[in-house]
Amino acid sequence: MRVAVVGGTGRVGRPLVEVLRRAGHDPVAVARSTGADVVTGRGLDGALAGCASVVDVSGPSWLSARAPRDLERFFAAGTDRVAAAARRAGVEHHVVLSVVGLDRIAGPPLFAGKRAQEERVRRGAVRTTVVRATPAHEVGADTAALTRDGASARVPPLLLQPLAAADLAALLARVAVGPPRGLVEVAGPRTEDLVDMARRTLAARREPLDLHASWRGTPFGADAAGEVLLPGPRAQLLETTFDSWLLDTWVPG
Ligand SMILES: NC(=O)c1ccc[n+]([C@@H]2O[C@H](COP(=O)([O-])OP(=O)(O)OC[C@H]3O[C@@H](n4cnc5c(N)ncnc54)[C@H](OP(=O)(O)O)[C@@H]3O)[C@@H](O)[C@H]2O)c1
């Protein structure tokens, strides 16, 4: 099956393109660096020609520091452009990657963008699957990189159920070549504390950084405390734990 992967050069998109290729499908990576832009529409008709399915994993990551309004505009315009190009190309299934918890709290700026994206994709003429996922195992170290100030960084004491980007890519590939499913929720196998994840990832990478557990100066407010970012009871749980990801990714030998 020919499948367009919008954002097919990113952290989730690149392994998704690989999984589809290994399964014998014909993935097309769609990104500005491959000649298409979801905001302006440039190159989308050509990229989606002959595709039966389109999976949109484009856009800034969970920790984007851009303003909520800016992210709403990005995802609204981008999703409308992709949906319109998908309809013109006769695509049968439009999949978007969203985030767990966006219906419970205002959340970090990305959540506003993802709410706009979910609303727009459901309005489109093509049948859809929204995959709401928890963040990837890299999120602890990514948060520290975002808030770093010299030799110290702040990380909010969040409870999460993170997943491996490779597991998410495999799940998205199965969704993309199957029938539209409406809404799917997906998470990693275990709950983790973001401060602990950041500390352990930085230690494994041998990056000394003085970490402070704090909500201040991070993309999160205290409304993200408690269990609001955890998946619901019907979520599909993926396999790779944070511990095994850390060992495989960062511990030599
Ligand atoms: N567990 C997770 O990782 C997770 C969970 C839930 C949701 N998500 C969502 O999944 C999406 C991708 O996350 P990621 O970590 O893979 O991000 P990433 O590594 O930053 O990749 C973003 C991708 O989007 C493309 N892109 C950006 N602006 C574009 C534009 N105007 N037109 C076309 N393509 C554009 C980028 O390529 P170019 O720069 O070449 O355009 C790149 O391929 C994000 O929306 C994120 O919120 C991820």
mmCIF file with all atom_site columns, N, CA, C and O in Angstrom, residues 10 44 48 56 69 90 93 104 107 112 115 125 131 134 144 152 156 171 174 180 212-213 217 220-221 226 231 248:
data_model
loop_
_atom_site.group_PDB
_atom_site.id
_atom_site.type_symbol
_atom_site.label_atom_id
_atom_site.label_alt_id
_atom_site.label_comp_id
_atom_site.label_asym_id
_atom_site.label_entity_id
_atom_site.label_seq_id
_atom_site.pdbx_PDB_ins_code
_atom_site.Cartn_x
_atom_site.Cartn_y
_atom_site.Cartn_z
_atom_site.occupancy
_atom_site.B_iso_or_equiv
_atom_site.pdbx_formal_charge
_atom_site.auth_seq_id
_atom_site.auth_comp_id
_atom_site.auth_asym_id
_atom_site.auth_atom_id
_atom_site.pdbx_PDB_model_num
ATOM 1   N N  . GLY A 1 10  ? 10.939  12.937 10.939 1.00 0.00 ? 10  GLY A N  1
ATOM 2   C CA . GLY A 1 10  ? 11.077  13.277 12.363 1.00 0.00 ? 10  GLY A CA 1
ATOM 3   C C  . GLY A 1 10  ? 11.319  12.057 13.239 1.00 0.00 ? 10  GLY A C  1
ATOM 4   O O  . GLY A 1 10  ? 11.505  10.941 12.753 1.00 0.00 ? 10  GLY A O  1
ATOM 5   N N  . LEU A 1 44  ? 1.931   19.174 -1.708 1.00 0.00 ? 44  LEU A N  1
ATOM 6   C CA . LEU A 1 44  ? 1.107   18.121 -1.090 1.00 0.00 ? 44  LEU A CA 1
ATOM 7   C C  . LEU A 1 44  ? 0.383   17.255 -2.112 1.00 0.00 ? 44  LEU A C  1
ATOM 8   O O  . LEU A 1 44  ? 0.309   16.034 -1.963 1.00 0.00 ? 44  LEU A O  1
ATOM 9   N N  . LEU A 1 48  ? 0.819   13.165 -2.288 1.00 0.00 ? 48  LEU A N  1
ATOM 10  C CA . LEU A 1 48  ? -0.277  12.257 -1.892 1.00 0.00 ? 48  LEU A CA 1
ATOM 11  C C  . LEU A 1 48  ? -0.853  11.467 -3.066 1.00 0.00 ? 48  LEU A C  1
ATOM 12  O O  . LEU A 1 48  ? -1.694  10.578 -2.857 1.00 0.00 ? 48  LEU A O  1
ATOM 13  N N  . ASP A 1 56  ? -0.345  11.662 9.610  1.00 0.00 ? 56  ASP A N  1
ATOM 14  C CA . ASP A 1 56  ? 0.280   12.971 9.869  1.00 0.00 ? 56  ASP A CA 1
ATOM 15  C C  . ASP A 1 56  ? 0.971   12.959 11.230 1.00 0.00 ? 56  ASP A C  1
ATOM 16  O O  . ASP A 1 56  ? 0.315   12.949 12.277 1.00 0.00 ? 56  ASP A O  1
ATOM 17  N N  . ARG A 1 69  ? -1.448  29.984 20.590 1.00 0.00 ? 69  ARG A N  1
ATOM 18  C CA . ARG A 1 69  ? -2.139  30.514 19.406 1.00 0.00 ? 69  ARG A CA 1
ATOM 19  C C  . ARG A 1 69  ? -1.427  30.126 18.115 1.00 0.00 ? 69  ARG A C  1
ATOM 20  O O  . ARG A 1 69  ? -2.034  29.780 17.116 1.00 0.00 ? 69  ARG A O  1
ATOM 21  N N  . GLY A 1 90  ? -8.065  11.042 -3.448 1.00 0.00 ? 90  GLY A N  1
ATOM 22  C CA . GLY A 1 90  ? -8.844  9.813  -3.258 1.00 0.00 ? 90  GLY A CA 1
ATOM 23  C C  . GLY A 1 90  ? -8.320  8.939  -2.125 1.00 0.00 ? 90  GLY A C  1
ATOM 24  O O  . GLY A 1 90  ? -8.582  7.737  -2.085 1.00 0.00 ? 90  GLY A O  1
ATOM 25  N N  . HIS A 1 93  ? -8.053  6.942  4.127  1.00 0.00 ? 93  HIS A N  1
ATOM 26  C CA . HIS A 1 93  ? -7.877  6.925  5.592  1.00 0.00 ? 93  HIS A CA 1
ATOM 27  C C  . HIS A 1 93  ? -6.868  8.003  5.997  1.00 0.00 ? 93  HIS A C  1
ATOM 28  O O  . HIS A 1 93  ? -5.748  8.021  5.483  1.00 0.00 ? 93  HIS A O  1
ATOM 29  N N  . ARG A 1 104 ? -8.386  16.716 29.198 1.00 0.00 ? 104 ARG A N  1
ATOM 30  C CA . ARG A 1 104 ? -8.533  16.859 30.646 1.00 0.00 ? 104 ARG A CA 1
ATOM 31  C C  . ARG A 1 104 ? -7.998  18.173 31.182 1.00 0.00 ? 104 ARG A C  1
ATOM 32  O O  . ARG A 1 104 ? -8.504  18.699 32.156 1.00 0.00 ? 104 ARG A O  1
ATOM 33  N N  . GLY A 1 107 ? -3.054  22.248 29.655 1.00 0.00 ? 107 GLY A N  1
ATOM 34  C CA . GLY A 1 107 ? -1.778  21.616 29.307 1.00 0.00 ? 107 GLY A CA 1
ATOM 35  C C  . GLY A 1 107 ? -0.751  22.562 28.722 1.00 0.00 ? 107 GLY A C  1
ATOM 36  O O  . GLY A 1 107 ? -0.950  23.775 28.666 1.00 0.00 ? 107 GLY A O  1
ATOM 37  N N  . ALA A 1 112 ? -2.985  22.830 22.884 1.00 0.00 ? 112 ALA A N  1
ATOM 38  C CA . ALA A 1 112 ? -3.939  23.700 22.172 1.00 0.00 ? 112 ALA A CA 1
ATOM 39  C C  . ALA A 1 112 ? -3.895  23.372 20.678 1.00 0.00 ? 112 ALA A C  1
ATOM 40  O O  . ALA A 1 112 ? -4.930  23.288 20.006 1.00 0.00 ? 112 ALA A O  1
ATOM 41  N N  . ARG A 1 115 ? -5.624  19.989 20.045 1.00 0.00 ? 115 ARG A N  1
ATOM 42  C CA . ARG A 1 115 ? -7.092  20.074 20.092 1.00 0.00 ? 115 ARG A CA 1
ATOM 43  C C  . ARG A 1 115 ? -7.618  20.619 18.766 1.00 0.00 ? 115 ARG A C  1
ATOM 44  O O  . ARG A 1 115 ? -8.593  20.109 18.207 1.00 0.00 ? 115 ARG A O  1
ATOM 45  N N  . ALA A 1 125 ? -13.362 15.323 4.817  1.00 0.00 ? 125 ALA A N  1
ATOM 46  C CA . ALA A 1 125 ? -14.221 14.391 4.080  1.00 0.00 ? 125 ALA A CA 1
ATOM 47  C C  . ALA A 1 125 ? -13.701 12.954 4.129  1.00 0.00 ? 125 ALA A C  1
ATOM 48  O O  . ALA A 1 125 ? -14.426 12.023 3.798  1.00 0.00 ? 125 ALA A O  1
ATOM 49  N N  . VAL A 1 131 ? -4.871  8.889  16.861 1.00 0.00 ? 131 VAL A N  1
ATOM 50  C CA . VAL A 1 131 ? -4.111  8.071  17.806 1.00 0.00 ? 131 VAL A CA 1
ATOM 51  C C  . VAL A 1 131 ? -3.577  9.008  18.887 1.00 0.00 ? 131 VAL A C  1
ATOM 52  O O  . VAL A 1 131 ? -2.701  9.833  18.630 1.00 0.00 ? 131 VAL A O  1
ATOM 53  N N  . THR A 1 134 ? 1.029   8.843  24.631 1.00 0.00 ? 134 THR A N  1
ATOM 54  C CA . THR A 1 134 ? 1.831   9.471  25.688 1.00 0.00 ? 134 THR A CA 1
ATOM 55  C C  . THR A 1 134 ? 3.192   9.847  25.093 1.00 0.00 ? 134 THR A C  1
ATOM 56  O O  . THR A 1 134 ? 3.546   9.379  24.010 1.00 0.00 ? 134 THR A O  1
ATOM 57  N N  . ALA A 1 144 ? 14.914  18.671 30.277 1.00 0.00 ? 144 ALA A N  1
ATOM 58  C CA . ALA A 1 144 ? 16.106  19.298 30.869 1.00 0.00 ? 144 ALA A CA 1
ATOM 59  C C  . ALA A 1 144 ? 16.833  20.149 29.825 1.00 0.00 ? 144 ALA A C  1
ATOM 60  O O  . ALA A 1 144 ? 17.317  21.251 30.137 1.00 0.00 ? 144 ALA A O  1
ATOM 61  N N  . SER A 1 152 ? 22.453  24.043 35.334 1.00 0.00 ? 152 SER A N  1
ATOM 62  C CA . SER A 1 152 ? 21.265  23.506 36.009 1.00 0.00 ? 152 SER A CA 1
ATOM 63  C C  . SER A 1 152 ? 20.048  23.533 35.082 1.00 0.00 ? 152 SER A C  1
ATOM 64  O O  . SER A 1 152 ? 20.051  24.206 34.043 1.00 0.00 ? 152 SER A O  1
ATOM 65  N N  . PRO A 1 156 ? 9.535   19.422 35.775 1.00 0.00 ? 156 PRO A N  1
ATOM 66  C CA . PRO A 1 156 ? 8.344   19.329 36.631 1.00 0.00 ? 156 PRO A CA 1
ATOM 67  C C  . PRO A 1 156 ? 8.115   17.892 37.102 1.00 0.00 ? 156 PRO A C  1
ATOM 68  O O  . PRO A 1 156 ? 8.388   16.943 36.363 1.00 0.00 ? 156 PRO A O  1
ATOM 69  N N  . LEU A 1 171 ? 3.000   0.607  15.838 1.00 0.00 ? 171 LEU A N  1
ATOM 70  C CA . LEU A 1 171 ? 1.539   0.705  16.031 1.00 0.00 ? 171 LEU A CA 1
ATOM 71  C C  . LEU A 1 171 ? 0.916   1.571  14.935 1.00 0.00 ? 171 LEU A C  1
ATOM 72  O O  . LEU A 1 171 ? -0.104  1.210  14.337 1.00 0.00 ? 171 LEU A O  1
ATOM 73  N N  . ARG A 1 174 ? 0.563   -0.234 11.656 1.00 0.00 ? 174 ARG A N  1
ATOM 74  C CA . ARG A 1 174 ? -0.579  -1.168 11.612 1.00 0.00 ? 174 ARG A CA 1
ATOM 75  C C  . ARG A 1 174 ? -1.884  -0.398 11.439 1.00 0.00 ? 174 ARG A C  1
ATOM 76  O O  . ARG A 1 174 ? -2.765  -0.797 10.674 1.00 0.00 ? 174 ARG A O  1
ATOM 77  N N  . PRO A 1 180 ? -10.256 2.645  9.144  1.00 0.00 ? 180 PRO A N  1
ATOM 78  C CA . PRO A 1 180 ? -10.371 3.760  10.099 1.00 0.00 ? 180 PRO A CA 1
ATOM 79  C C  . PRO A 1 180 ? -10.998 3.278  11.410 1.00 0.00 ? 180 PRO A C  1
ATOM 80  O O  . PRO A 1 180 ? -11.930 2.484  11.404 1.00 0.00 ? 180 PRO A O  1
ATOM 81  N N  . HIS A 1 212 ? 16.559  20.512 39.172 1.00 0.00 ? 212 HIS A N  1
ATOM 82  C CA . HIS A 1 212 ? 15.639  20.957 40.224 1.00 0.00 ? 212 HIS A CA 1
ATOM 83  C C  . HIS A 1 212 ? 14.239  20.501 39.847 1.00 0.00 ? 212 HIS A C  1
ATOM 84  O O  . HIS A 1 212 ? 13.805  20.757 38.724 1.00 0.00 ? 212 HIS A O  1
ATOM 85  N N  . ALA A 1 213 ? 13.543  19.857 40.787 1.00 0.00 ? 213 ALA A N  1
ATOM 86  C CA . ALA A 1 213 ? 12.146  19.513 40.558 1.00 0.00 ? 213 ALA A CA 1
ATOM 87  C C  . ALA A 1 213 ? 11.323  20.784 40.744 1.00 0.00 ? 213 ALA A C  1
ATOM 88  O O  . ALA A 1 213 ? 11.290  21.349 41.837 1.00 0.00 ? 213 ALA A O  1
ATOM 89  N N  . GLY A 1 217 ? 9.084   27.902 35.074 1.00 0.00 ? 217 GLY A N  1
ATOM 90  C CA . GLY A 1 217 ? 10.007  27.962 33.942 1.00 0.00 ? 217 GLY A CA 1
ATOM 91  C C  . GLY A 1 217 ? 9.959   26.723 33.074 1.00 0.00 ? 217 GLY A C  1
ATOM 92  O O  . GLY A 1 217 ? 10.887  26.446 32.327 1.00 0.00 ? 217 GLY A O  1
ATOM 93  N N  . PHE A 1 220 ? 4.814   23.357 31.671 1.00 0.00 ? 220 PHE A N  1
ATOM 94  C CA . PHE A 1 220 ? 3.685   22.762 32.387 1.00 0.00 ? 220 PHE A CA 1
ATOM 95  C C  . PHE A 1 220 ? 3.249   23.597 33.579 1.00 0.00 ? 220 PHE A C  1
ATOM 96  O O  . PHE A 1 220 ? 4.079   24.165 34.282 1.00 0.00 ? 220 PHE A O  1
ATOM 97  N N  . GLY A 1 221 ? 1.962   23.626 33.835 1.00 0.00 ? 221 GLY A N  1
ATOM 98  C CA . GLY A 1 221 ? 1.431   24.208 35.058 1.00 0.00 ? 221 GLY A CA 1
ATOM 99  C C  . GLY A 1 221 ? 1.110   23.062 36.005 1.00 0.00 ? 221 GLY A C  1
ATOM 100 O O  . GLY A 1 221 ? 1.102   21.879 35.602 1.00 0.00 ? 221 GLY A O  1
ATOM 101 N N  . GLY A 1 226 ? -0.754  14.899 39.377 1.00 0.00 ? 226 GLY A N  1
ATOM 102 C CA . GLY A 1 226 ? -1.700  13.807 39.595 1.00 0.00 ? 226 GLY A CA 1
ATOM 103 C C  . GLY A 1 226 ? -1.709  12.852 38.420 1.00 0.00 ? 226 GLY A C  1
ATOM 104 O O  . GLY A 1 226 ? -0.673  12.599 37.813 1.00 0.00 ? 226 GLY A O  1
ATOM 105 N N  . PRO A 1 231 ? -2.908  7.304  30.710 1.00 0.00 ? 231 PRO A N  1
ATOM 106 C CA . PRO A 1 231 ? -3.920  6.810  29.771 1.00 0.00 ? 231 PRO A CA 1
ATOM 107 C C  . PRO A 1 231 ? -5.145  6.275  30.498 1.00 0.00 ? 231 PRO A C  1
ATOM 108 O O  . PRO A 1 231 ? -5.070  5.931  31.684 1.00 0.00 ? 231 PRO A O  1
ATOM 109 N N  . ASP A 1 248 ? 19.216  -0.223 26.388 1.00 0.00 ? 248 ASP A N  1
ATOM 110 C CA . ASP A 1 248 ? 19.524  -0.474 24.969 1.00 0.00 ? 248 ASP A CA 1
ATOM 111 C C  . ASP A 1 248 ? 20.104  0.753  24.294 1.00 0.00 ? 248 ASP A C  1
ATOM 112 O O  . ASP A 1 248 ? 20.916  0.652  23.385 1.00 0.00 ? 248 ASP A O  1
#
